[in-house]
Amino acid sequence: MMRSLFSGVAGLKTHQTKMDVIGNNIANVNTVAFKSSATTFSDIMYQTTQQASGATATRGGTNAKQIGLGVTNGATKVTITSAGAAQSTGDALDIRLTDANSTNFFIVNNGSQNLFTRAGSFYIDGNGNLAMTTTGYLVMGWQVDPEDPANIIKDTVSALRVMKTENLTSAPEATTAANFAGVIDKNDSQFESTGGYVRTFTLYDNLGYSYTAKFSIKKIDGTMGKYTIELTSVLDQDNHDILADYIEGGGNKEDIFGAAGLTTKTYKFTSAVKWQTYDTSDAANPKSGWVFTDAANGNKKYLLQQGGTAGTAITIAPINSDGSLGQAEGYDSASHTINGITLTQLFGASADDLETIEGDPDWSGVDLSTSTSETSVQISYRTVNYGLQFDTQEGTIITAGNDGGTKLMFNAALLGPNRSDTDPQTGELVNNAMSNIEIEFGSLLNYDNKGTSTVVANRGIPDGSSMRGEGKKLGTMTGLSVQNDGKIYGSYSNGNTVLLGQIAVAQFANASGLEEKGDNCYDTTLNSGEFDGIGIDISADGSSMNTGQLEMANVDLSSEFTDMITTQRGFQANSRIITVSDTMLEELINLKR
């Protein structure tokens, strides 16, 4: 009779444990990616009062006589391979793992070890790392190959610092191509005006600064359907005209040094045409080359670089044509560069009639910075005209004019600071920021359009469905996105999309063997299998990551309430075992009376 008391107590404890599990399931019904648990019972042991016997020739066998001693909790199984329903959040950094058996896990690090979770609610922390919203644990993944930014290096996982400083901006791209398209009507009076028919387009240098190139289209007097296209100006963001070329200077080499105090040095090349003043910045230790710095924007510099090649010459070839198209002969140079702007001849030229645009800045590179006082330099610019002729009867260019070659006239006067001796050197004027630009005019057509022309100038040249050489400004990050394979991309204001890393996942031979560590995280055990430290690409087995969604808890309330009822009744029944056994003992004691 005492056995029944202990069996009742064991039953109470076991049903209490089951009720604890049910309560935990219901409490976490709204916990992201929570996995419900289920308790199974098993009997404890049996007291054998008689062993079983085998049958003989004269009598049958008997079964063993055993009395059970109660119940215990056999196992608490986590339904980890059962995925919860999807909950839409709209947050780009909320990620739901979509897989067949719920066997993929995000890898997170708590500062000392890797843990694993199905809860994909992430954010960017103060250091730019992708981290768990609830704990701050860092999300682990793979980094971009520094030698090939379009690829991922899949080695040991590490923290994904997607918002580090170098990722906040996207490098600009210099404009390398442009095109003119539209209709030219010979009756349009603008082509005979003083300023001509003016078209402009915006271009970018490789520092991301924008410039406005202005072209003037004029009709050639005494011709039918022939026009010149002249690049008249290139304006920077401060509306300064930077269109210029250079020629050999007429001054002499001179050592640059200063006595105590300030002296004035003048380097005379030819007469000035148009003056524009740029202030230079101060510096304690000047460099070897003089740098003309725009005070409005210190990143824009006009550099006179030492060690360059003097006497650089550019030759262009005019073409004589009767208006028909034909195979081009050889020519010395197919393009003419004006301060980084290239006008490309699209058809042939004769090598017999060449015109040379010369450049020989035979003067040393110096630095205008000073540690003693402010300095300034004055630079003059002269617009260089380069004419292109094209036949509007056919809508294509057929000749390149020979009226270029206007030489830049350059003077520089500066207030010389007190400095050490500088040996004279020869060099050339450079502008590394501006790229050569190919300009295509082949889409211009000529027909009667009621006296109205519709010529437009655009960056880039159409190349299938995209534009080649369009150029881009410096881009700032506008957003992050995670693809189905876990790759993280940054979107930028200049239209660029840059790969920043990839989220890795872990898989285990027995995911149910993982140990729950709280905070929606799991750790490996001897029965789950080890993590190799590298992880896998979630798309390798057809699984994916869905952004803007979270995995809900897989708790089934109807099942939980049903289990709650049976658990309650089981607990009540076991309590009756104790009360009945107590009554029976009381009756036994009363026998003495």
Coordinates of C-alpha atoms in Angstrom, one line a residue:
M1 CA 0.0 0.0 0.0
M2 CA 2.9 2.3 0.6
R3 CA 3.9 1.7 -3.1
S4 CA 0.7 3.4 -4.3
L5 CA 1.5 6.5 -2.2
F6 CA 4.9 6.8 -3.9
S7 CA 3.4 6.1 -7.3
G8 CA 0.9 8.9 -6.7
V9 CA 3.7 11.3 -5.7
A10 CA 5.7 10.4 -8.8
G11 CA 2.6 11.0 -10.9
L12 CA 2.0 14.4 -9.4
K13 CA 5.6 15.4 -10.0
T14 CA 5.6 14.2 -13.6
H15 CA 2.3 15.9 -14.4
Q16 CA 3.6 19.1 -12.8
T17 CA 6.7 18.9 -15.1
K18 CA 4.4 18.5 -18.1
M19 CA 2.3 21.5 -17.0
D20 CA 5.5 23.5 -16.7
V21 CA 6.4 22.7 -20.3
I22 CA 2.9 23.6 -21.5
G23 CA 3.0 26.9 -19.6
N24 CA 6.4 27.7 -21.2
N25 CA 5.0 27.0 -24.7
I26 CA 2.0 29.2 -24.1
A27 CA 4.1 32.0 -22.6
N28 CA 6.3 32.1 -25.7
V29 CA 3.4 32.0 -28.2
N30 CA 4.6 35.3 -29.6
T31 CA 8.3 34.8 -29.3
V32 CA 10.1 35.1 -32.6
A33 CA 11.1 31.6 -33.9
F34 CA 10.3 29.9 -30.6
K35 CA 10.2 26.1 -30.8
S36 CA 7.6 24.4 -28.6
S37 CA 8.4 21.4 -26.5
A38 CA 6.5 18.2 -25.7
T39 CA 6.9 15.9 -22.7
T40 CA 6.6 12.2 -22.9
F41 CA 6.2 9.9 -19.8
S42 CA 7.7 6.5 -19.1
D43 CA 7.2 4.1 -16.2
I44 CA 10.0 3.9 -13.7
M45 CA 10.6 0.3 -12.6
Y46 CA 8.8 -2.8 -11.5
Q47 CA 9.0 -4.9 -8.3
T48 CA 8.9 -8.6 -9.4
T49 CA 7.2 -10.8 -6.8
Q50 CA 7.2 -13.9 -8.9
Q51 CA 9.4 -14.8 -11.9
A52 CA 7.9 -16.2 -15.0
S53 CA 8.0 -20.0 -15.5
G54 CA 8.0 -22.1 -18.6
A55 CA 5.5 -24.7 -19.6
T56 CA 6.1 -28.4 -18.9
A57 CA 4.6 -31.6 -20.2
T58 CA 2.0 -31.6 -17.4
R59 CA 1.3 -27.9 -16.7
G60 CA 1.5 -24.6 -18.5
G61 CA 3.8 -21.7 -17.8
T62 CA 3.1 -18.7 -15.7
N63 CA 3.9 -15.0 -16.3
A64 CA 5.9 -13.0 -13.9
K65 CA 4.2 -11.1 -11.2
Q66 CA 5.3 -7.4 -11.2
I67 CA 4.1 -4.3 -9.5
G68 CA 4.9 -0.9 -11.0
L69 CA 6.5 1.9 -8.9
G70 CA 5.3 5.0 -10.6
V71 CA 6.0 7.3 -13.6
T72 CA 8.8 9.7 -14.7
N73 CA 9.5 12.2 -17.4
G74 CA 10.9 10.2 -20.3
A75 CA 11.9 13.0 -22.5
T76 CA 11.3 16.7 -23.3
K77 CA 11.5 17.0 -27.1
V78 CA 11.9 20.3 -28.8
T79 CA 10.0 20.5 -32.2
I80 CA 13.0 22.3 -33.7
T81 CA 12.4 20.9 -37.2
S82 CA 8.9 22.4 -37.4
A83 CA 9.0 25.9 -38.9
G84 CA 6.6 28.6 -37.6
A85 CA 4.4 30.7 -39.8
A86 CA 5.7 33.9 -41.5
Q87 CA 5.0 37.3 -40.0
S88 CA 5.4 40.3 -42.3
T89 CA 7.3 43.3 -40.8
G90 CA 8.5 45.3 -43.8
D91 CA 11.9 45.8 -42.2
A92 CA 14.7 45.0 -44.7
L93 CA 16.8 43.5 -41.9
D94 CA 14.2 41.1 -40.6
I95 CA 15.0 37.8 -42.2
R96 CA 13.0 34.5 -42.2
L97 CA 14.8 31.3 -43.1
T98 CA 12.8 29.3 -45.6
D99 CA 13.8 25.6 -45.7
A100 CA 12.2 22.2 -45.9
N101 CA 12.9 20.9 -42.4
S102 CA 13.8 24.0 -40.5
T103 CA 17.4 22.8 -40.2
N104 CA 19.3 26.0 -41.1
F105 CA 20.4 28.4 -38.3
F106 CA 21.9 31.9 -38.3
I107 CA 25.3 32.0 -36.7
V108 CA 25.8 34.7 -34.0
N109 CA 28.6 35.4 -31.6
N110 CA 28.3 36.6 -28.1
G111 CA 31.9 37.7 -27.8
S112 CA 33.3 34.4 -26.6
Q113 CA 31.6 31.7 -28.7
N114 CA 29.4 31.1 -31.7
L115 CA 25.7 30.3 -31.0
F116 CA 22.9 29.5 -33.4
T117 CA 19.4 30.9 -33.8
R118 CA 16.3 31.0 -36.1
A119 CA 15.3 34.5 -34.9
G120 CA 16.3 36.8 -37.8
S121 CA 15.4 40.1 -36.2
F122 CA 18.6 42.2 -36.9
Y123 CA 19.8 45.8 -36.8
I124 CA 23.0 47.8 -37.4
D125 CA 24.8 48.5 -34.2
G126 CA 26.9 51.6 -33.3
N127 CA 30.0 50.0 -34.9
G128 CA 28.3 49.3 -38.2
N129 CA 27.9 45.5 -37.5
L130 CA 24.9 43.4 -38.3
A131 CA 23.6 42.3 -34.9
M132 CA 20.7 40.6 -33.2
T133 CA 18.1 43.1 -32.0
T134 CA 17.4 41.3 -28.7
T135 CA 20.9 40.6 -27.5
G136 CA 23.3 42.5 -29.6
Y137 CA 25.1 39.3 -30.6
L138 CA 27.0 39.8 -33.9
V139 CA 25.7 38.1 -37.0
M140 CA 28.4 36.0 -38.7
G141 CA 29.1 35.5 -42.3
W142 CA 31.7 35.9 -45.1
Q143 CA 33.6 38.9 -46.4
V144 CA 34.0 40.4 -49.9
D145 CA 37.1 39.4 -51.8
P146 CA 39.3 42.6 -51.7
E147 CA 40.9 41.6 -55.0
D148 CA 37.5 40.9 -56.7
P149 CA 34.7 42.9 -55.0
A150 CA 32.0 41.0 -56.9
N151 CA 32.9 37.7 -55.1
I152 CA 32.7 36.4 -51.6
I153 CA 35.5 34.5 -49.8
K154 CA 33.9 31.6 -48.0
D155 CA 36.2 30.8 -45.2
T156 CA 35.9 31.1 -41.4
V157 CA 32.9 33.2 -40.5
S158 CA 33.4 36.6 -39.0
A159 CA 31.3 39.6 -38.0
L160 CA 29.6 41.5 -40.9
R161 CA 30.6 45.1 -40.5
V162 CA 28.5 46.3 -43.4
M163 CA 28.4 50.0 -42.4
K164 CA 32.2 50.6 -42.0
T165 CA 33.5 53.9 -43.2
E166 CA 34.6 52.8 -46.6
N167 CA 31.1 51.3 -47.3
L168 CA 29.3 54.6 -46.6
T169 CA 30.1 56.0 -50.0
S170 CA 30.4 54.6 -53.5
A171 CA 33.3 55.7 -55.7
P172 CA 32.4 58.1 -58.5
E173 CA 32.9 57.2 -62.2
A174 CA 34.3 59.7 -64.7
T175 CA 32.2 60.3 -67.8
T176 CA 33.9 58.8 -70.8
A177 CA 31.2 59.0 -73.5
A178 CA 28.4 61.3 -74.7
N179 CA 26.1 61.4 -77.6
F180 CA 24.2 64.0 -79.6
A181 CA 20.9 62.9 -81.1
G182 CA 17.8 64.5 -82.6
V183 CA 16.8 66.5 -85.6
I184 CA 18.5 69.5 -87.3
D185 CA 16.2 71.6 -89.5
K186 CA 18.2 73.8 -91.9
N187 CA 15.5 76.5 -91.6
D188 CA 16.1 76.9 -87.9
S189 CA 17.5 80.5 -87.5
Q190 CA 19.5 79.6 -84.3
F191 CA 22.2 77.9 -86.4
E192 CA 23.0 81.3 -88.0
S193 CA 22.9 83.4 -84.8
T194 CA 26.1 84.7 -83.1
G195 CA 26.0 82.1 -80.3
G196 CA 24.7 79.3 -82.5
Y197 CA 22.4 76.5 -81.5
V198 CA 23.6 75.7 -77.9
R199 CA 23.4 72.3 -76.3
T200 CA 24.8 71.4 -72.9
F201 CA 25.2 68.2 -70.9
T202 CA 26.6 67.4 -67.4
L203 CA 29.6 65.2 -67.0
Y204 CA 31.6 63.9 -64.0
D205 CA 35.3 63.6 -63.3
N206 CA 36.7 60.7 -61.3
L207 CA 36.4 62.6 -58.1
G208 CA 32.7 62.9 -58.5
Y209 CA 32.6 66.6 -59.3
S210 CA 30.1 67.7 -62.0
Y211 CA 30.9 69.9 -64.9
T212 CA 28.7 71.4 -67.6
A213 CA 30.0 71.1 -71.2
K214 CA 28.5 73.6 -73.6
F215 CA 28.5 73.1 -77.4
S216 CA 27.6 75.6 -80.1
I217 CA 26.3 74.3 -83.5
K218 CA 26.6 76.8 -86.3
K219 CA 25.9 76.7 -90.0
I220 CA 28.9 77.2 -92.3
D221 CA 28.4 80.2 -94.5
G222 CA 28.1 79.4 -98.2
T223 CA 27.5 75.7 -97.7
M224 CA 24.5 73.5 -97.9
G225 CA 23.8 71.2 -94.9
K226 CA 27.2 71.7 -93.3
Y227 CA 27.7 72.8 -89.7
T228 CA 30.5 73.2 -87.2
I229 CA 30.2 72.0 -83.6
E230 CA 32.3 74.0 -81.1
L231 CA 33.0 73.1 -77.5
T232 CA 32.7 76.6 -76.1
S233 CA 33.1 76.0 -72.3
V234 CA 33.3 73.5 -69.5
L235 CA 32.0 75.0 -66.3
D236 CA 32.8 73.5 -62.9
Q237 CA 30.4 73.5 -59.9
D238 CA 31.5 77.1 -59.1
N239 CA 30.7 78.2 -62.6
H240 CA 34.4 78.6 -63.5
D241 CA 35.4 77.8 -67.1
I242 CA 38.1 75.2 -67.0
L243 CA 38.4 74.7 -70.7
A244 CA 42.1 75.4 -71.5
D245 CA 45.1 74.0 -73.3
Y246 CA 48.8 74.8 -72.8
I247 CA 51.7 75.9 -75.0
E248 CA 55.5 76.2 -74.7
G249 CA 56.3 79.0 -72.3
G250 CA 58.5 82.0 -73.3
G251 CA 60.1 82.4 -69.9
N252 CA 63.3 81.2 -68.4
K253 CA 64.0 78.6 -65.8
E254 CA 64.8 80.2 -62.5
D255 CA 65.8 78.9 -59.1
I256 CA 63.0 79.6 -56.6
F257 CA 64.1 80.9 -53.2
G258 CA 63.3 83.7 -50.8
A259 CA 65.3 85.9 -48.6
A260 CA 63.9 87.1 -45.3
G261 CA 60.5 88.5 -45.9
L262 CA 58.4 88.1 -49.1
T263 CA 59.4 88.7 -52.7
T264 CA 57.4 88.8 -55.9
K265 CA 58.2 86.3 -58.6
T266 CA 56.7 86.6 -62.1
Y267 CA 56.8 83.7 -64.7
K268 CA 55.9 85.2 -68.0
F269 CA 54.8 83.0 -70.9
T270 CA 52.5 85.1 -73.2
S271 CA 50.0 87.8 -72.7
A272 CA 46.9 87.1 -70.5
V273 CA 43.4 86.8 -72.0
K274 CA 41.0 86.1 -69.1
W275 CA 42.0 86.2 -65.5
Q276 CA 40.7 84.1 -62.7
T277 CA 42.1 84.1 -59.1
Y278 CA 42.5 81.0 -57.0
D279 CA 43.6 81.2 -53.3
T280 CA 46.0 78.6 -52.1
S281 CA 46.0 76.9 -48.7
D282 CA 48.7 77.3 -46.1
A283 CA 51.1 74.5 -45.4
A284 CA 54.1 74.2 -43.0
N285 CA 56.0 71.7 -45.2
P286 CA 55.4 72.3 -48.9
K287 CA 55.7 69.5 -51.4
S288 CA 57.9 69.4 -54.5
G289 CA 55.2 70.5 -57.0
W290 CA 53.2 73.7 -56.9
V291 CA 49.5 73.0 -56.5
F292 CA 46.9 75.5 -57.4
T293 CA 44.0 74.8 -55.0
D294 CA 40.5 76.1 -55.4
A295 CA 39.7 77.7 -52.0
A296 CA 36.0 77.0 -52.4
N297 CA 36.7 73.3 -52.5
G298 CA 40.1 72.0 -51.3
N299 CA 39.8 68.7 -53.2
K300 CA 39.8 70.5 -56.6
K301 CA 43.4 71.2 -57.6
Y302 CA 45.2 72.3 -60.7
L303 CA 48.5 70.5 -60.5
L304 CA 51.8 71.4 -62.2
Q305 CA 53.7 68.1 -61.8
Q306 CA 57.4 67.6 -61.8
G307 CA 59.2 65.1 -64.0
G308 CA 56.7 65.2 -66.9
T309 CA 57.5 65.1 -70.5
A310 CA 57.9 68.6 -72.1
G311 CA 57.1 69.4 -75.7
T312 CA 54.0 67.2 -75.9
A313 CA 52.3 67.6 -79.2
I314 CA 48.8 66.7 -80.3
T315 CA 48.0 66.4 -84.0
I316 CA 44.7 66.3 -85.8
A317 CA 43.8 65.8 -89.4
P318 CA 41.2 67.7 -91.4
I319 CA 39.3 65.8 -93.9
N320 CA 38.3 67.0 -97.4
S321 CA 35.1 65.4 -98.5
D322 CA 32.5 65.8 -101.2
G323 CA 29.7 64.9 -98.9
S324 CA 29.7 61.1 -99.5
L325 CA 30.8 58.5 -97.1
G326 CA 33.8 56.3 -97.9
Q327 CA 36.7 54.2 -96.5
A328 CA 39.1 56.3 -94.5
E329 CA 42.8 56.5 -95.2
G330 CA 45.4 56.5 -92.4
Y331 CA 45.8 59.5 -90.2
D332 CA 48.2 60.6 -87.5
S333 CA 45.7 61.0 -84.7
A334 CA 42.0 60.3 -84.5
S335 CA 41.2 62.6 -81.6
H336 CA 41.8 66.0 -80.2
T337 CA 42.0 66.3 -76.4
I338 CA 41.2 69.7 -74.7
N339 CA 41.9 69.5 -71.0
G340 CA 40.5 66.0 -70.8
I341 CA 37.6 66.4 -73.3
T342 CA 38.2 64.3 -76.4
L343 CA 36.4 65.0 -79.7
T344 CA 36.7 61.8 -81.7
Q345 CA 36.8 61.7 -85.5
L346 CA 34.4 58.9 -86.5
F347 CA 35.6 58.7 -90.1
G348 CA 38.9 58.8 -91.9
A349 CA 41.5 61.4 -92.5
S350 CA 44.4 62.1 -94.8
A351 CA 47.9 62.1 -93.3
D352 CA 49.1 64.7 -95.7
D353 CA 47.5 67.8 -94.1
L354 CA 48.2 67.9 -90.4
E355 CA 47.8 70.7 -87.9
T356 CA 49.7 70.6 -84.6
I357 CA 48.5 71.8 -81.2
E358 CA 51.7 72.2 -79.3
G359 CA 52.4 72.1 -75.6
D360 CA 55.7 72.6 -73.8
P361 CA 55.4 74.1 -70.3
D362 CA 59.1 74.3 -69.7
W363 CA 58.9 75.4 -66.1
S364 CA 59.3 73.7 -62.7
G365 CA 56.7 72.2 -60.5
V366 CA 56.4 74.2 -57.3
D367 CA 54.2 74.4 -54.3
L368 CA 52.3 77.6 -53.6
S369 CA 51.7 76.8 -49.9
T370 CA 53.5 78.7 -47.2
S371 CA 53.9 78.7 -43.5
T372 CA 54.4 82.4 -43.2
S373 CA 51.5 84.1 -45.0
E374 CA 48.6 83.6 -47.3
T375 CA 49.5 83.3 -51.0
S376 CA 47.6 83.6 -54.2
V377 CA 48.1 82.7 -57.8
Q378 CA 46.3 84.1 -60.9
I379 CA 45.7 81.8 -63.9
S380 CA 44.4 82.9 -67.2
Y381 CA 42.4 80.7 -69.5
R382 CA 41.7 80.9 -73.2
T383 CA 38.9 79.0 -74.8
V384 CA 40.1 76.6 -77.5
N385 CA 37.8 76.1 -80.4
Y386 CA 37.7 72.9 -82.3
G387 CA 35.4 72.6 -85.2
L388 CA 33.7 69.5 -86.4
Q389 CA 31.7 69.5 -89.7
F390 CA 29.0 67.0 -90.5
D391 CA 26.6 66.6 -93.4
T392 CA 23.0 66.9 -92.2
Q393 CA 21.8 65.5 -95.5
E394 CA 22.9 62.1 -94.3
G395 CA 22.8 62.9 -90.6
T396 CA 26.4 61.8 -90.0
I397 CA 29.8 63.4 -89.5
I398 CA 32.0 63.5 -92.6
T399 CA 34.7 66.0 -91.9
A400 CA 36.8 67.4 -89.1
G401 CA 37.6 71.0 -89.2
N402 CA 41.1 72.4 -89.2
D403 CA 40.4 75.6 -87.4
G404 CA 41.6 74.3 -84.1
G405 CA 45.0 75.0 -82.8
T406 CA 44.3 78.2 -80.9
K407 CA 47.0 78.4 -78.3
L408 CA 46.5 79.0 -74.6
M409 CA 48.0 82.1 -73.3
F410 CA 49.2 81.6 -69.7
N411 CA 50.7 84.0 -67.1
A412 CA 51.3 83.2 -63.5
A413 CA 52.3 85.9 -60.9
L414 CA 52.7 84.9 -57.3
L415 CA 53.9 86.2 -54.0
G416 CA 56.9 84.1 -53.3
P417 CA 57.2 82.9 -49.7
N418 CA 60.5 82.5 -47.8
R419 CA 61.7 79.0 -48.7
S420 CA 64.7 76.8 -49.5
D421 CA 66.3 76.6 -52.9
T422 CA 64.4 74.6 -55.5
D423 CA 66.1 73.3 -58.6
P424 CA 64.3 74.1 -61.8
Q425 CA 62.6 71.2 -63.5
T426 CA 60.5 70.8 -66.6
G427 CA 57.0 69.3 -66.5
E428 CA 53.6 69.4 -68.0
L429 CA 50.2 70.6 -66.9
V430 CA 48.1 67.6 -65.9
N431 CA 44.5 67.1 -64.8
N432 CA 44.2 63.5 -63.6
A433 CA 40.6 63.9 -62.5
M434 CA 39.1 64.4 -66.0
S435 CA 38.9 61.5 -68.4
N436 CA 38.9 61.6 -72.2
I437 CA 35.3 61.7 -73.5
E438 CA 34.2 60.0 -76.7
I439 CA 31.4 62.1 -78.2
E440 CA 29.1 60.4 -80.8
F441 CA 27.2 62.5 -83.3
G442 CA 25.9 59.7 -85.5
S443 CA 22.3 59.9 -84.3
L444 CA 21.7 63.4 -85.7
L445 CA 19.2 63.5 -88.5
N446 CA 18.3 66.2 -91.0
Y447 CA 14.8 66.8 -92.3
D448 CA 12.1 69.5 -92.5
N449 CA 10.7 69.8 -89.0
K450 CA 8.8 73.1 -89.5
G451 CA 11.8 75.2 -88.6
T452 CA 12.4 73.6 -85.2
S453 CA 15.4 71.6 -84.3
T454 CA 15.4 69.0 -81.4
V455 CA 19.0 68.2 -80.7
V456 CA 19.7 66.8 -77.3
A457 CA 23.1 66.0 -75.6
N458 CA 23.3 63.2 -73.1
R459 CA 26.0 61.5 -71.1
G460 CA 26.9 58.0 -72.2
I461 CA 26.4 56.2 -75.5
P462 CA 23.6 53.6 -75.8
D463 CA 24.9 50.1 -75.5
G464 CA 22.0 47.7 -75.7
S465 CA 19.7 48.3 -72.7
S466 CA 22.3 50.3 -70.8
M467 CA 24.4 53.5 -71.3
R468 CA 28.2 53.1 -71.7
G469 CA 30.5 55.7 -70.2
E470 CA 27.7 57.8 -68.6
G471 CA 29.7 58.5 -65.4
K472 CA 28.5 58.9 -61.9
K473 CA 28.8 61.3 -59.0
L474 CA 30.1 60.3 -55.5
G475 CA 27.3 58.2 -54.0
T476 CA 26.2 58.0 -50.4
M477 CA 24.5 54.9 -49.0
T478 CA 20.7 55.1 -49.1
G479 CA 19.9 51.6 -48.0
L480 CA 20.8 47.9 -47.4
S481 CA 19.2 44.8 -48.9
V482 CA 19.6 41.1 -48.3
Q483 CA 19.2 38.7 -51.2
N484 CA 17.7 35.2 -51.0
D485 CA 21.2 33.7 -50.8
G486 CA 22.1 36.0 -47.9
K487 CA 24.3 38.4 -49.9
I488 CA 24.1 41.9 -48.5
Y489 CA 24.1 44.8 -51.0
G490 CA 24.4 48.6 -50.3
S491 CA 22.4 51.0 -52.5
Y492 CA 23.9 54.4 -53.2
S493 CA 22.6 57.8 -54.4
N494 CA 24.6 57.6 -57.6
G495 CA 22.8 54.4 -58.7
N496 CA 25.5 52.0 -57.7
T497 CA 24.8 48.7 -55.9
V498 CA 27.8 47.3 -54.0
L499 CA 28.3 43.8 -52.5
L500 CA 29.1 44.2 -48.8
G501 CA 29.2 40.6 -47.5
Q502 CA 27.1 37.4 -47.2
I503 CA 25.2 35.9 -44.2
A504 CA 26.3 32.3 -43.6
V505 CA 24.1 29.6 -42.0
A506 CA 24.9 26.4 -40.0
Q507 CA 23.4 22.9 -40.4
F508 CA 23.6 20.0 -38.0
A509 CA 23.2 16.2 -38.3
N510 CA 20.7 16.2 -35.4
A511 CA 19.3 19.7 -34.9
S512 CA 17.0 18.3 -32.2
G513 CA 20.1 17.6 -30.2
L514 CA 21.0 21.3 -29.8
E515 CA 20.9 22.7 -26.3
E516 CA 18.7 25.7 -25.6
K517 CA 20.7 28.6 -24.2
G518 CA 18.0 31.2 -23.9
D519 CA 17.7 34.4 -25.9
N520 CA 16.4 32.3 -28.8
C521 CA 19.8 30.8 -29.1
Y522 CA 21.1 27.2 -29.2
D523 CA 24.5 25.6 -28.6
T524 CA 26.0 22.4 -29.9
T525 CA 26.1 19.2 -27.9
L526 CA 27.8 15.8 -28.4
N527 CA 24.5 14.6 -29.9
S528 CA 23.9 17.5 -32.3
G529 CA 27.1 17.4 -34.2
E530 CA 29.8 20.1 -34.3
F531 CA 29.9 23.4 -36.2
D532 CA 32.9 23.5 -38.7
G533 CA 33.5 27.2 -38.2
I534 CA 32.7 28.0 -41.9
G535 CA 29.0 27.4 -42.4
I536 CA 27.2 26.9 -45.7
D537 CA 25.5 29.0 -48.4
I538 CA 21.8 28.7 -47.7
S539 CA 21.0 28.4 -51.4
A540 CA 23.2 25.2 -51.6
D541 CA 20.2 23.0 -50.8
G542 CA 17.5 25.2 -52.3
S543 CA 16.7 27.1 -49.1
S544 CA 16.5 30.9 -49.0
M545 CA 16.3 34.0 -46.9
N546 CA 13.2 36.1 -47.1
T547 CA 13.5 39.7 -46.0
G548 CA 10.8 41.8 -44.4
Q549 CA 9.5 38.7 -42.6
L550 CA 10.1 36.9 -39.3
E551 CA 9.4 33.3 -38.3
M552 CA 6.7 33.1 -35.7
A553 CA 6.6 30.6 -32.8
N554 CA 5.4 27.1 -33.8
V555 CA 3.2 26.8 -30.7
D556 CA -0.2 25.2 -31.5
L557 CA -2.6 26.7 -28.9
S558 CA -5.3 24.2 -29.5
S559 CA -2.9 21.3 -28.8
E560 CA -1.6 23.1 -25.8
F561 CA -5.0 23.6 -24.2
T562 CA -5.9 20.0 -24.9
D563 CA -2.7 18.8 -23.2
M564 CA -3.5 21.2 -20.4
I565 CA -6.8 19.5 -19.8
T566 CA -5.4 16.0 -19.8
T567 CA -2.5 17.1 -17.6
Q568 CA -4.9 18.6 -15.1
R569 CA -7.0 15.5 -15.0
G570 CA -3.9 13.3 -14.6
F571 CA -2.7 15.4 -11.8
Q572 CA -6.1 15.2 -10.1
A573 CA -6.2 11.4 -10.5
N574 CA -2.7 11.0 -9.0
S575 CA -3.8 13.2 -6.1
R576 CA -6.7 10.8 -5.6
I577 CA -4.2 7.9 -5.3
I578 CA -2.7 9.5 -2.3
T579 CA -6.0 10.4 -0.6
V580 CA -7.5 6.9 -1.2
S581 CA -4.3 5.2 0.0
D582 CA -4.4 7.4 3.0
T583 CA -8.1 6.4 3.7
M584 CA -7.1 2.7 3.3
L585 CA -4.3 3.2 5.8
E586 CA -6.8 4.9 8.2
E587 CA -9.1 1.9 7.9
L588 CA -6.3 -0.4 8.7
I589 CA -5.4 1.6 11.8
N590 CA -9.0 1.6 12.8
L591 CA -9.0 -2.3 12.9
K592 CA -7.3 -2.1 16.3
R593 CA -10.3 -0.3 17.7

